[in-house]
CSV table of C-alpha atoms and ligand atoms in Angstrom, one decimal:
chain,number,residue,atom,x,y,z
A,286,UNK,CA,16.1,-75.6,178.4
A,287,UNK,CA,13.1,-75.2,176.3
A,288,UNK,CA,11.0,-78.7,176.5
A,289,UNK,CA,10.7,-78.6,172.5
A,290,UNK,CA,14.5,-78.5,172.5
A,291,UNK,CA,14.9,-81.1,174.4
A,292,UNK,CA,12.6,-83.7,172.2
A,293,UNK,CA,14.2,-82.9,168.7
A,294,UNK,CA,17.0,-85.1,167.1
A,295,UNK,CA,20.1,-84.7,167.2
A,296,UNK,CA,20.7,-83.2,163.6
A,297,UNK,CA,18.5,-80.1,164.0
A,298,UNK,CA,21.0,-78.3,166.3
A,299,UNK,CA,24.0,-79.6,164.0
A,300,UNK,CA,22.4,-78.2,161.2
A,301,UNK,CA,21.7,-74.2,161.3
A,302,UNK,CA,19.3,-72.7,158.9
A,303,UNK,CA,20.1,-72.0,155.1
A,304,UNK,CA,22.0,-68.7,154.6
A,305,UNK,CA,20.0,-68.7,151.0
A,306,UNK,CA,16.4,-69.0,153.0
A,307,UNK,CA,17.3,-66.3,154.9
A,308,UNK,CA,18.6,-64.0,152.5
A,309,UNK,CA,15.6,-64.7,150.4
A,310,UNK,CA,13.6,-62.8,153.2
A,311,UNK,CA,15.6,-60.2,152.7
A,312,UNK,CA,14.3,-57.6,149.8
A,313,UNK,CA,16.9,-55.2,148.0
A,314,UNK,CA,17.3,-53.2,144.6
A,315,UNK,CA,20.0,-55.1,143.7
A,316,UNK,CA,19.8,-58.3,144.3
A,317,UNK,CA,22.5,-60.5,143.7
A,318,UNK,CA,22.1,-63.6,146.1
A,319,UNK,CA,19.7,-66.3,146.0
A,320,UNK,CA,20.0,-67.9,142.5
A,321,UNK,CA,16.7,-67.8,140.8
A,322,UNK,CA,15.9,-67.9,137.2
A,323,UNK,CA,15.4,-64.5,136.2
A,324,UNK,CA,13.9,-65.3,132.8
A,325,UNK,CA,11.5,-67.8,132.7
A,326,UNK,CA,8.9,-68.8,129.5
A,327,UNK,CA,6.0,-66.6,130.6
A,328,UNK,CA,3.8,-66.9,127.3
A,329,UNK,CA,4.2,-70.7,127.3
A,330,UNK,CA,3.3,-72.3,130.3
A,331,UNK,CA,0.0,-70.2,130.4
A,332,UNK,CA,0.0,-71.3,127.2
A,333,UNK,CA,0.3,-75.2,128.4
A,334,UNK,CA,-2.4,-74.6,131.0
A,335,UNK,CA,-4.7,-73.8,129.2
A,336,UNK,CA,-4.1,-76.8,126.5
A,337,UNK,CA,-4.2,-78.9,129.6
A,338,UNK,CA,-7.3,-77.6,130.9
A,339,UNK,CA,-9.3,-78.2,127.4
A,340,UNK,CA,-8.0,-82.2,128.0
A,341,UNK,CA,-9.2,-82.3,131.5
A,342,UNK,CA,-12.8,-80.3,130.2
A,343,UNK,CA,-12.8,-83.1,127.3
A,344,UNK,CA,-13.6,-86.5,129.7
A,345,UNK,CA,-13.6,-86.6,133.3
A,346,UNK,CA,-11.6,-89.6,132.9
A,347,UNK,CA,-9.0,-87.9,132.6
A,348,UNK,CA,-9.1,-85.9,136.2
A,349,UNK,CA,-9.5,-88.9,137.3
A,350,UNK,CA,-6.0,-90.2,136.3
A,351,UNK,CA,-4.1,-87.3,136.5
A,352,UNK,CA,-5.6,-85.5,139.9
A,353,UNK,CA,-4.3,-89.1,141.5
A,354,UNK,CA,-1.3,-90.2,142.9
A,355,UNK,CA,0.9,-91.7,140.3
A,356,UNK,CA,4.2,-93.7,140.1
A,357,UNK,CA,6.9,-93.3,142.6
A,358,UNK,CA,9.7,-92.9,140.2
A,359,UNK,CA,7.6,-90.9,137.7
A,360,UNK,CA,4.5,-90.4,135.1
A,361,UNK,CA,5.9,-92.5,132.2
A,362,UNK,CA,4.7,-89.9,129.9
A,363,UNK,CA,7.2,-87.1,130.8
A,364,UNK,CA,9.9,-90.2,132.0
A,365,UNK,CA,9.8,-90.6,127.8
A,366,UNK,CA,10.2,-87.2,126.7
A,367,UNK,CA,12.8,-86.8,128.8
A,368,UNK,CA,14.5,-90.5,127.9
A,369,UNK,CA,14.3,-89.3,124.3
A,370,UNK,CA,16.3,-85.7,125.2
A,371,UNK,CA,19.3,-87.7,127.7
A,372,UNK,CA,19.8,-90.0,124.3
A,373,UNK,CA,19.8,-87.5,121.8
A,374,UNK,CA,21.2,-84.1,123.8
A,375,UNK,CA,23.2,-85.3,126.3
A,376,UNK,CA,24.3,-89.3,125.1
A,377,UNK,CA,23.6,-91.0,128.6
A,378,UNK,CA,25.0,-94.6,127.5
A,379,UNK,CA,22.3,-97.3,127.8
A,380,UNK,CA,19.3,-94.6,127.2
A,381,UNK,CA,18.6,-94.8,123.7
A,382,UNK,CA,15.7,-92.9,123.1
A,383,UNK,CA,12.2,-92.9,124.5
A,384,UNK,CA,12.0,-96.7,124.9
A,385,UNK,CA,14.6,-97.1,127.7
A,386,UNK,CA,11.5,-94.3,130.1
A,387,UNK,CA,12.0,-96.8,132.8
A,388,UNK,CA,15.4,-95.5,133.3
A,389,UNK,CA,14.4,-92.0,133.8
A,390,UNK,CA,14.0,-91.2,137.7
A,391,UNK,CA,11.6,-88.4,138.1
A,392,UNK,CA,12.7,-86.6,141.7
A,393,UNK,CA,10.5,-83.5,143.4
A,394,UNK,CA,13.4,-81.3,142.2
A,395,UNK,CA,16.9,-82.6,142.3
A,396,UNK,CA,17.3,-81.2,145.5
A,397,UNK,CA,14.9,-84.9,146.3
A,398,UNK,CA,16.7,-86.8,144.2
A,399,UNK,CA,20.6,-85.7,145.3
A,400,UNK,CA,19.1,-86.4,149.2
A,401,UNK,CA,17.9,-89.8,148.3
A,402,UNK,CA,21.1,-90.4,147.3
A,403,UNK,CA,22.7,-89.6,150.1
A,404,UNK,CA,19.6,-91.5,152.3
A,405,UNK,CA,20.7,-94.8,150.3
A,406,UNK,CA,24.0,-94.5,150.6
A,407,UNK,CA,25.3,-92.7,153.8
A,408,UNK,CA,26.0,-94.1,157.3
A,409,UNK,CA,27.1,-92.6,160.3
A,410,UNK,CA,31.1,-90.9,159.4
A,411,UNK,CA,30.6,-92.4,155.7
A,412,UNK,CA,32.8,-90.0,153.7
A,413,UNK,CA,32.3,-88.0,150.8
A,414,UNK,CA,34.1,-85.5,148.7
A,415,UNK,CA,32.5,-82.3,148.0
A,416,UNK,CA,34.7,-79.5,146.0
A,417,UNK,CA,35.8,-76.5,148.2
A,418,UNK,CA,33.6,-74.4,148.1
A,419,UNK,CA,30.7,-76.0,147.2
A,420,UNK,CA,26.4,-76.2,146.5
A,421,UNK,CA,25.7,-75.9,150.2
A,422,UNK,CA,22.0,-77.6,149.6
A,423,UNK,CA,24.0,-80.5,149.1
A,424,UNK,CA,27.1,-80.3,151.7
A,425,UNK,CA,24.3,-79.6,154.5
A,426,UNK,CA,22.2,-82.6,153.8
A,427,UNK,CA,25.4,-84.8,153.9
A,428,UNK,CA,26.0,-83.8,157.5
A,429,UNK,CA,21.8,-83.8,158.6
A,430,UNK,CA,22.4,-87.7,157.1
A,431,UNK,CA,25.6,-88.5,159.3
A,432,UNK,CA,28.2,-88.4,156.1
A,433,UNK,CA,31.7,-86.5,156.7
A,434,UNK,CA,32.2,-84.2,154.3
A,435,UNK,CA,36.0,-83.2,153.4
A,436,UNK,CA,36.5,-80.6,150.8
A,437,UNK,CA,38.8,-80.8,148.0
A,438,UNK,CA,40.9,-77.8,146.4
A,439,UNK,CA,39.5,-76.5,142.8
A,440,UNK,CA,40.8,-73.8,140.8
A,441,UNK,CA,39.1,-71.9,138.2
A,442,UNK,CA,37.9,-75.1,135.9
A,443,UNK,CA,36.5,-76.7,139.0
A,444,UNK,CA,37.9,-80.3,141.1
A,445,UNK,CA,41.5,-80.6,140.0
A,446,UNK,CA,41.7,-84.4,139.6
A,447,UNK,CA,45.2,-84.8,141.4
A,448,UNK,CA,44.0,-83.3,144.3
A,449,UNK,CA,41.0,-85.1,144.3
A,450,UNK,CA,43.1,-88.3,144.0
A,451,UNK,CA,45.0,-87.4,146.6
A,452,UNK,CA,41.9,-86.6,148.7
A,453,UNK,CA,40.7,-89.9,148.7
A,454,UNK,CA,44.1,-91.5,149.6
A,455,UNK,CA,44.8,-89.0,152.4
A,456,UNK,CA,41.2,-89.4,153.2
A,457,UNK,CA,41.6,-93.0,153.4
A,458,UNK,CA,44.7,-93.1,155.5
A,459,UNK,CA,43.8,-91.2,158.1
A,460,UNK,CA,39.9,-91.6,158.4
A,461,UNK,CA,40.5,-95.6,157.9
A,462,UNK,CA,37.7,-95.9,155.9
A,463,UNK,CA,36.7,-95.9,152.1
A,464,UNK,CA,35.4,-92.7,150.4
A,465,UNK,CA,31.8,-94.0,149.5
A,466,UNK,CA,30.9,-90.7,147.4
A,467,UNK,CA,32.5,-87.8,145.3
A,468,UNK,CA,30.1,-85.0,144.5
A,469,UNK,CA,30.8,-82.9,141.0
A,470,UNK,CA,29.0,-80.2,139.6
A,471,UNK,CA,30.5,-80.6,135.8
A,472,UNK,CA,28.7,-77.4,133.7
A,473,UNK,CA,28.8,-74.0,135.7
A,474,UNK,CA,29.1,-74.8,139.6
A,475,UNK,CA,27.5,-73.3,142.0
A,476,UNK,CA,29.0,-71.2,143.7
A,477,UNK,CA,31.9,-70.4,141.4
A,478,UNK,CA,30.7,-70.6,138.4
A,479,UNK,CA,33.3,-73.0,136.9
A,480,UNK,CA,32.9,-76.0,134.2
A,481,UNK,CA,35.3,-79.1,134.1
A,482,UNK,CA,37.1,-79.1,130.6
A,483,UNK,CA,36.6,-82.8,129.1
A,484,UNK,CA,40.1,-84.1,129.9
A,485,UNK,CA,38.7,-83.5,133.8
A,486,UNK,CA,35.9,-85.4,133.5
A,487,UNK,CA,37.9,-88.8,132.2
A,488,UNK,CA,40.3,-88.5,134.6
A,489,UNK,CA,38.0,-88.0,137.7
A,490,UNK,CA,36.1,-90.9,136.1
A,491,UNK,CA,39.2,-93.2,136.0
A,492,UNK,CA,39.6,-92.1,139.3
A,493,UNK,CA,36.5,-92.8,140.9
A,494,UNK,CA,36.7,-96.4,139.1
A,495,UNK,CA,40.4,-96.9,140.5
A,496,UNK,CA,39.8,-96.4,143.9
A,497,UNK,CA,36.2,-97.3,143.9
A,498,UNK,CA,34.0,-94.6,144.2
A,499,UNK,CA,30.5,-93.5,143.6
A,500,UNK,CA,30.5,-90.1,141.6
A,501,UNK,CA,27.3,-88.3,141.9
A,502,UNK,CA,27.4,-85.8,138.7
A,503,UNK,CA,24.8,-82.9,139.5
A,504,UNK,CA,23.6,-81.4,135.9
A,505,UNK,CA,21.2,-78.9,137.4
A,506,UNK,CA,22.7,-76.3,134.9
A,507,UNK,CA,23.6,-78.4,131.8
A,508,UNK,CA,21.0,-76.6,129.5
A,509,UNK,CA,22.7,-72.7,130.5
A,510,UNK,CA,25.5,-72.8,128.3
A,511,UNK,CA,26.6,-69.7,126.4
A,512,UNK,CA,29.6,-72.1,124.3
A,513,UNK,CA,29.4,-75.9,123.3
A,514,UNK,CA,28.0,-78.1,125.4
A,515,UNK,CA,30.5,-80.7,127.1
A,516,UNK,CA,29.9,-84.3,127.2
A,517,UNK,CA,29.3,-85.1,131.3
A,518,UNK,CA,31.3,-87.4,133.2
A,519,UNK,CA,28.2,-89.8,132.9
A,520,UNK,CA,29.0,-90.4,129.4
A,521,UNK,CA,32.4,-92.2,130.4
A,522,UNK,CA,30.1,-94.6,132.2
A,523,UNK,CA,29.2,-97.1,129.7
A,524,UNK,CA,27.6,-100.0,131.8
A,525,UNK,CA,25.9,-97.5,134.4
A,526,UNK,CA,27.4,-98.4,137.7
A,527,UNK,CA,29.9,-95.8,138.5
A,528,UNK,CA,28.1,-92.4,138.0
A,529,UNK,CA,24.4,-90.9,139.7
A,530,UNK,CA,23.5,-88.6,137.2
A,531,UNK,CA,21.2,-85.8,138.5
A,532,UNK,CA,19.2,-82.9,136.5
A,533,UNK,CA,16.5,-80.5,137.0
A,534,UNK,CA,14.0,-78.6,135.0
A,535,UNK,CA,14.6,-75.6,137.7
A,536,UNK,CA,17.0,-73.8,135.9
A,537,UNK,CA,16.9,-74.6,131.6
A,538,UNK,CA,12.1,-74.8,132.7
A,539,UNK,CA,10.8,-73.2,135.5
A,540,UNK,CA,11.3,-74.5,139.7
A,541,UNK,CA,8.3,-76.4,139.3
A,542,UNK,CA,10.0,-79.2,141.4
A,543,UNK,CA,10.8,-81.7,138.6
A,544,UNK,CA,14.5,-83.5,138.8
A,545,UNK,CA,15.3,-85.9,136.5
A,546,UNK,CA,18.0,-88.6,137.2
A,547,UNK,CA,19.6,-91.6,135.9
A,548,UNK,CA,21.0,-94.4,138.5
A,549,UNK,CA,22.8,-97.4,138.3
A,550,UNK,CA,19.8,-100.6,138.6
A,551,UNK,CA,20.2,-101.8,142.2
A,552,UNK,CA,20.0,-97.7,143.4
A,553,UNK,CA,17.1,-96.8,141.3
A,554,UNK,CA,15.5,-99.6,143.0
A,555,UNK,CA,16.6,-98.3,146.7
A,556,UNK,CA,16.0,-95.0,145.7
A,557,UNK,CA,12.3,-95.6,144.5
A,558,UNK,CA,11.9,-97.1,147.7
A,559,UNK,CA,13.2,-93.8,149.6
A,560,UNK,CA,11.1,-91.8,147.7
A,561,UNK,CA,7.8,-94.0,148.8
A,562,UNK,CA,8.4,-93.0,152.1
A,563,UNK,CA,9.4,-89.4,151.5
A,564,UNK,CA,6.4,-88.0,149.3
A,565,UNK,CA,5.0,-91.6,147.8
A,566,UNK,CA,5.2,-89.3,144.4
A,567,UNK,CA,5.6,-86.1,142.6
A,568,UNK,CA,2.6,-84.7,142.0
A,569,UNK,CA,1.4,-85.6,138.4
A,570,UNK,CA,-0.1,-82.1,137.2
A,571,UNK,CA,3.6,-80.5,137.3
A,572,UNK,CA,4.9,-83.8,135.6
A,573,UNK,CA,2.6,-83.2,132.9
A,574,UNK,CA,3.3,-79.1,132.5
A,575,UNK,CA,7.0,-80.1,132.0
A,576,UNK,CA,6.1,-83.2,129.7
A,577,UNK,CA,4.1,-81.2,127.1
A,578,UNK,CA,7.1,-78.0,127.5
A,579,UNK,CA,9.9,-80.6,126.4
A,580,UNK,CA,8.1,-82.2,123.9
A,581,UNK,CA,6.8,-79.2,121.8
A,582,UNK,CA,8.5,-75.6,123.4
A,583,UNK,CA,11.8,-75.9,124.6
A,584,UNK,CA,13.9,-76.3,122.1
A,585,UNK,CA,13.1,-72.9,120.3
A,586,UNK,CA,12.4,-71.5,123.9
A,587,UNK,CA,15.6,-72.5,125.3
A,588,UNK,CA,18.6,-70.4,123.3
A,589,UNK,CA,16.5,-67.7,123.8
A,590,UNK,CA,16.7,-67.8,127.5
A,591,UNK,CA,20.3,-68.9,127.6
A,592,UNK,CA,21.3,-65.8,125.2
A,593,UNK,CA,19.4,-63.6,127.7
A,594,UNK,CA,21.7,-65.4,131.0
A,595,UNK,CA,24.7,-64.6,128.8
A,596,UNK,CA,23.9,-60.9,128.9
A,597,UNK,CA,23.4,-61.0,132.3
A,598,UNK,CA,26.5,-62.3,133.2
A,599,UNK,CA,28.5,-60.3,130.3
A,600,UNK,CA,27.3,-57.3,132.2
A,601,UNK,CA,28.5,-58.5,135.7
A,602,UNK,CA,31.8,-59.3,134.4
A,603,UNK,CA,32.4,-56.3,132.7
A,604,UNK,CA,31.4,-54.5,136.0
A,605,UNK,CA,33.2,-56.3,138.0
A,606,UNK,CA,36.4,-56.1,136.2
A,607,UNK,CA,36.0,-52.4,136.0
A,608,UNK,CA,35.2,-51.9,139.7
A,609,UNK,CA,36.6,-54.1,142.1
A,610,UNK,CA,39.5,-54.2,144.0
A,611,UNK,CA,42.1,-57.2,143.9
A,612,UNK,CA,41.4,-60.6,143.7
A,613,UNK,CA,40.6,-63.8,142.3
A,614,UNK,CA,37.4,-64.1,140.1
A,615,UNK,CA,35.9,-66.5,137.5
A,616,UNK,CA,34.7,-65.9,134.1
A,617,UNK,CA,31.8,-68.5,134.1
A,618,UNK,CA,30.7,-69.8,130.6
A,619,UNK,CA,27.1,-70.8,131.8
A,620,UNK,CA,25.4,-71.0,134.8
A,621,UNK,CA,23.9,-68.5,137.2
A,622,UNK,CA,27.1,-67.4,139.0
A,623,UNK,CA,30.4,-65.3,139.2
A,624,UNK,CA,32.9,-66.2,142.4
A,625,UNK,CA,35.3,-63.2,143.6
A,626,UNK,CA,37.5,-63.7,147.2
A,627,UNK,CA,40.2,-61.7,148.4
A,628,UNK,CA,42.9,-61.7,147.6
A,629,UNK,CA,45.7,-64.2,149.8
A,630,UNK,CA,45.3,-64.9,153.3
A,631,UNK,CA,42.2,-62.3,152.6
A,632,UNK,CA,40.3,-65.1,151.3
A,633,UNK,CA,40.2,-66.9,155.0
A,634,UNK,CA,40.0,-63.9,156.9
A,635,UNK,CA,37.9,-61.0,155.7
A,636,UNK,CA,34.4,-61.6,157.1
A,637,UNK,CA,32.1,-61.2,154.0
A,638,UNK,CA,29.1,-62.1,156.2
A,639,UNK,CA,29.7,-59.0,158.0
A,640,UNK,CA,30.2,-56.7,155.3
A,641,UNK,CA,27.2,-58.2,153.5
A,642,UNK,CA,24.7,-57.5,156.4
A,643,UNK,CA,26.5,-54.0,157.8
A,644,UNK,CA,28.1,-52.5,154.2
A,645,UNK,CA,26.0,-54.0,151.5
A,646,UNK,CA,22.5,-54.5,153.0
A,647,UNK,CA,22.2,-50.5,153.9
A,648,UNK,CA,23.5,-49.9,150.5
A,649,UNK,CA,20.6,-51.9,149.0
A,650,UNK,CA,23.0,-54.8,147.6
A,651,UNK,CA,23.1,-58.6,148.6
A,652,UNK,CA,25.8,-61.2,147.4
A,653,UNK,CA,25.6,-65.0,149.2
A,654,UNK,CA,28.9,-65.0,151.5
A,655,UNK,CA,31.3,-67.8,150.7
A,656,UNK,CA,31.3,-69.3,154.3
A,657,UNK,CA,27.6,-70.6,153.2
A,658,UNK,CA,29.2,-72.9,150.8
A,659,UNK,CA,30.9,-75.0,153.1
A,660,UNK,CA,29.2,-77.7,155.4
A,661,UNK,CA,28.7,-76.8,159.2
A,662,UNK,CA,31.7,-79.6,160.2
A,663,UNK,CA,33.9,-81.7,158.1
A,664,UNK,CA,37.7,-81.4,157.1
A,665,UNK,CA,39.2,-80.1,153.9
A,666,UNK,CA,42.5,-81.4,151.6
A,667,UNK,CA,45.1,-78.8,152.2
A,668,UNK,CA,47.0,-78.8,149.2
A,669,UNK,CA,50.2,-77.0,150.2
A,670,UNK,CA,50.5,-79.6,153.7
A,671,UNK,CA,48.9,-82.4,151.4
A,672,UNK,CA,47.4,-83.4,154.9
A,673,UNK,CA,43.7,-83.4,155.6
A,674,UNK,CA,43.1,-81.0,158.0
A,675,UNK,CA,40.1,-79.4,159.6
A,676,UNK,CA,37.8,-77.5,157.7
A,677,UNK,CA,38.6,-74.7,155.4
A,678,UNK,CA,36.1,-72.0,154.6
A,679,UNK,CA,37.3,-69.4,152.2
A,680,UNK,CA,34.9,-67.0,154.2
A,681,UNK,CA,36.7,-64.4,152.0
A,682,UNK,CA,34.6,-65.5,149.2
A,683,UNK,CA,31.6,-64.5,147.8
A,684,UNK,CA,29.0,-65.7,145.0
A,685,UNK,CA,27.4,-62.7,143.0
A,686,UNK,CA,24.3,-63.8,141.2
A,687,UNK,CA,23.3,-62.9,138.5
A,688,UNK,CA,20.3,-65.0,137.2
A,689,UNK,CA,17.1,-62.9,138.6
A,690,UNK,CA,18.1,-58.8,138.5
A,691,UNK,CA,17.1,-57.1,135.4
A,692,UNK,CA,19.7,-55.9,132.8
A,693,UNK,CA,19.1,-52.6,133.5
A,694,UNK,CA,20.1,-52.7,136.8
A,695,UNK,CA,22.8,-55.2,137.3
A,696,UNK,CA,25.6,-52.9,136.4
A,697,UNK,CA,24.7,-50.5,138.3
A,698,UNK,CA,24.7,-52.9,141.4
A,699,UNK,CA,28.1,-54.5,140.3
A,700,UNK,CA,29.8,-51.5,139.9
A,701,UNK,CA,28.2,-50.8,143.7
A,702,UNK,CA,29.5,-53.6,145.1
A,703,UNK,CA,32.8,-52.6,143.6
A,704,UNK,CA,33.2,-49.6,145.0
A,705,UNK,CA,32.2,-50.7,148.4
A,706,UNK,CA,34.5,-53.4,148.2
A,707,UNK,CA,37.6,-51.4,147.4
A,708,UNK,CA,36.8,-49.2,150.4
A,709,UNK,CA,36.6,-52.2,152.6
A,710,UNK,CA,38.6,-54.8,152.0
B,78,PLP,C1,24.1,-77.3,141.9
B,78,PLP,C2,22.6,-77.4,142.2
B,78,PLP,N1,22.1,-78.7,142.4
B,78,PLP,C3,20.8,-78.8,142.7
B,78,PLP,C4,20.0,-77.7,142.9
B,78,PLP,C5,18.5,-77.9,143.3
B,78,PLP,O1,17.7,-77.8,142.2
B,78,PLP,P1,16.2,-78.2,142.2
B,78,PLP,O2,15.4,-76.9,142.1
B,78,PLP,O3,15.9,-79.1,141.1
B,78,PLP,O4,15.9,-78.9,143.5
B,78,PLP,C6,20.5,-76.4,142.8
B,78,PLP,C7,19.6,-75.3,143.1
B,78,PLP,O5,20.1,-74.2,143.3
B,78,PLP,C8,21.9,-76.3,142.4
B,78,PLP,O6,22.4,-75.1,142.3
C-alpha cells in the first residue's frame, strides 16, 4: 500500500471526493450542474471597491484595522447591517434591529458555519436527519464528523412532517439512541427545488420540540424567491434554543465566503470557539464588501436579480415539460434548481451517472446525478415498510441547474436533455 495511504485518517477513504468539484472541472455548452449564481451585481461591487479603496487612501489607520485579523464571530460592522435585515426581513425573534449585532454569527460561507455545527454537536453514531435526497455538502460532512445520517421521505413541498416524526421514533427504537439533529432546507432545496408551505414549518417545529431535537434551518436561498416570502421555521422559535439558523451571502450577493447565522447562546459560544481553531476569522476585507452592499445596494439590486432567476427557471420548466419523457418533476418557486427522476422503480435503478458521463457529456450537456445527494453510508425511513432500512439513493434522480447558463441557451440545452432522455430511459 502506498505509505501516504497508510498515515491518513480514517475519514478520507470513507469520504470520496465531491461529485460537484469534479463536475466543475468539467467544461460544456450547456451547462446545467454545479449551482452557481449566474447573475451577479457586476457594476456594484467594482463600484464598492473602489469607495473602499478612497477610505483606505484617506488614513493609513485604516489599513491598519482592516488588513488585520478581526473578531472570530465577525466585524461588528457588517454583524449590524445584517442584525438590522434578520429583524426587519426575515423577523428572527430576539434580533431586533441593529442593536442585538452580537447575535449575528459571521461564518466563511455557511458551508463553515453548517460544519461547526456539526463539529459542536456530533459524536461518533450521533444521528441526524437529513431529507431524502438532500444538499450533499452537508450529508458528507456529517459522515467525515462520525454522525449517522438517515434520510427521510419528502414529496414535492419538501420533509413531510409525519414521516419525519416517524423517523425519529423508528430512528430511536432501533438505533437506541436520541436523534441529536434534523437538517431542513425551508425556501427552494437543493437538490429539488422544493419550499416547505408554513403549516410544515410549525409542525416540524412542534416536532423537533416534542421529541427534543435540534433543527438546523439552512436559508442559503431565502432572498431567491419569485412569490412571497415565507416566514422560516426559526420564527416559531421565540426563546432561541430549538433552531440553528444558517444563511449566506453566496446566492442573494456574490460567493465571497460570507455566512451569516443565528444560534442559540451556549452554541454561539462553542461555535466561536470552533471557528478559532478552524480559520481564527473571516477575513475582514470581504466582511466589509458585503457590509457596505447590504447597507446601500441590495435592496434595489436584489428583485432585479431574482426576476432574472425566475426567467431562467420559467425557461427550464417550459422545456422540460415539452421534452422529456415520464416522470416526476418539481416546479420550484425560487432557488437555483429543478428535480426530475424516473419514473417508479426507475427512480432506484436507472444509472443517471452513466448516462451523464457516456450520453450527456458527448452531447455537450451536464446535470448533477441524484446519487450525489445522498451521504456515502447511512440508512433511510422507508415509508411503505415504515422500517428504517439501509440507505436509499434515488440514483434515478437528477438536479438540472439552472442558475449560471445564459437565457439564450438554456432551452436549447433542456430541450437536449429531453430528447436524450426519452431515447434512454
Ligand atoms: C443548501 C445549501 N446550503 C449551503 C450552501 C453553501 O453555501 P456557502 O457558499 O455560503 O458556503 C449551499 C451551496 O450550494 C447550499 O446549496
Amino acid at each position: 500500500m502506498d505509505p501516504i495511504r497508510t498515515i491518513l485518517a480514517e475519514w478520507t477513504s470513507e469520504v470520496p471526493e465531491s461529485e460537484i468539484r469534479k463536475l466543475l472541472k468539467q467544461k460544456t455548452k450547456y451547462y446545467l450542474a454545479g449551482g452557481l449564481p449566474g447573475n451577479l451585481p457586476t457594476k456594484i461591487f467594482p463600484e464598492i471597491l473602489r469607495e473602499l479603496a478612497d477610505y483606505y487612501d484617506s488614513d493609513e489607520q485604516n489599513v491598519i484595522n482592516e488588513f488585520q485579523y478581526g473578531p472570530t464571530a465577525g466585524h461588528p460592522g457588517l454583524q449590524k447591517v445584517l442584525a438590522e435585515r434578520l429583524a426587519k426581513r426575515d423577523k428572527i425573534p430576539g434580533i431586533s434591529g441593529e442593536q442585538d449585532y452580537e447575535k449575528v454569527f459571521i461564518s466563511t460561507g455557511s458551508q463553515q458555519g453548517t460544519y461547526l455545527v456539526l463539529d459542536i454537536l456530533i459524536n461518533k453514531g450521533d444521528i441526524i436527519i437529513t431529507p431524502s435526497p438532500a444538499y450533499l455538502g452537508f450529508v458528507t460532512a456529517c459522515v467525515k464528523v462520525g454522525g449517522h445520517v438517515v434520510t427521510a421521505p419528502t414529496d414535492e413541498y419538501g420533509l413531510i412532517p409525519e414521516y419525519v416524526e416517524n423517523t425519529i421514533v423508528k430512528a430511536e427504537e432501533g438505533f437506541g439512541k436520541k436523534v441529536k439533529l434534523l437538517y431542513v432546507v425551508s425556501d427552494s432545496d437543493n437538490p429539488k427545488g422544493t419550499t416547505l408551505p408554513v403549516k410544515r414549518r410549525e409542525a416540524l417545529f412542534n416536532i423537533a420540540e416534542q421529541y427534543d431535537v435540534m433543527i438546523l434551518e439552512d436559508q442559503a436561498y431565502k432572498e431567491i424567491q419569485f412569490e412571497e416570502k415565507r416566514k422560516p421555521i426559526k420564527s416559531f422559535d421565540k426563546d432561541n434554543t430549538r433552531v440553528i439558523y444558517a444563511s449566506t451571502t453566496s446566492k442573494e450577493a456574490a460567493p465571497i465566503r460570507i455566512g451569516y447565522n443565528i444560534l442559540p447562546d451556549e452554541l454561539f459560544k462553542e461555535a466561536e470557539k470552533a471557528k478559532g481553531y478552524i480559520d481564527l476569522c473571516t477575513p475582514t476585507l470581504t466582511q466589509r464588501l458585503a457590509e457596505v452592499y447590504y447597507r446601500k445596494y441590495i435592496d434595489e439590486e436584489l428583485p432585479k436579480i431574482v426576476q432574472k432567476y425566475k426567467e431562467q427557471k420559467e425557461i427550464t420548466y417550459k422545456a422540460l415539460v415539452e421534452t422529456f419523457p415520464e416522470g416526476e418533476y418539481t416546479n420550484p418557486t425560487g432557488g437555483f434548481f429543478i428535480w426530475f427522476q424516473a419514473k417508479g422503480e426507475k427512480a432506484y435503478t436507472f444509472d443517471v451517472d452513466k448516462f451523464n458521463q457516456e450520453v450527456l457529456y458527448p452531447n455537450e450537456v451536464l446535470i448533477v446525478p441524484g446519487g450525489a445527494f445522498y451521504p456515502p453510508k447511512g440508512s433511510s425511513y422507508d415509508e411503505e415498510a415504515r422500517e428504517i432500512k439501509p440507505l436509499k439513493v434515488i440514483k434515478g434522480g437528477m438536479r438540472i441547474g439552472y442558475s449560471f447558463l445564459k437565457k439564450e441557451l438554456i432551452g436549447e440545452g433542456v430541450r437536449r436533455l429531453g430528447k436524450l432522455l426519452t431515447e434512454h430511459l
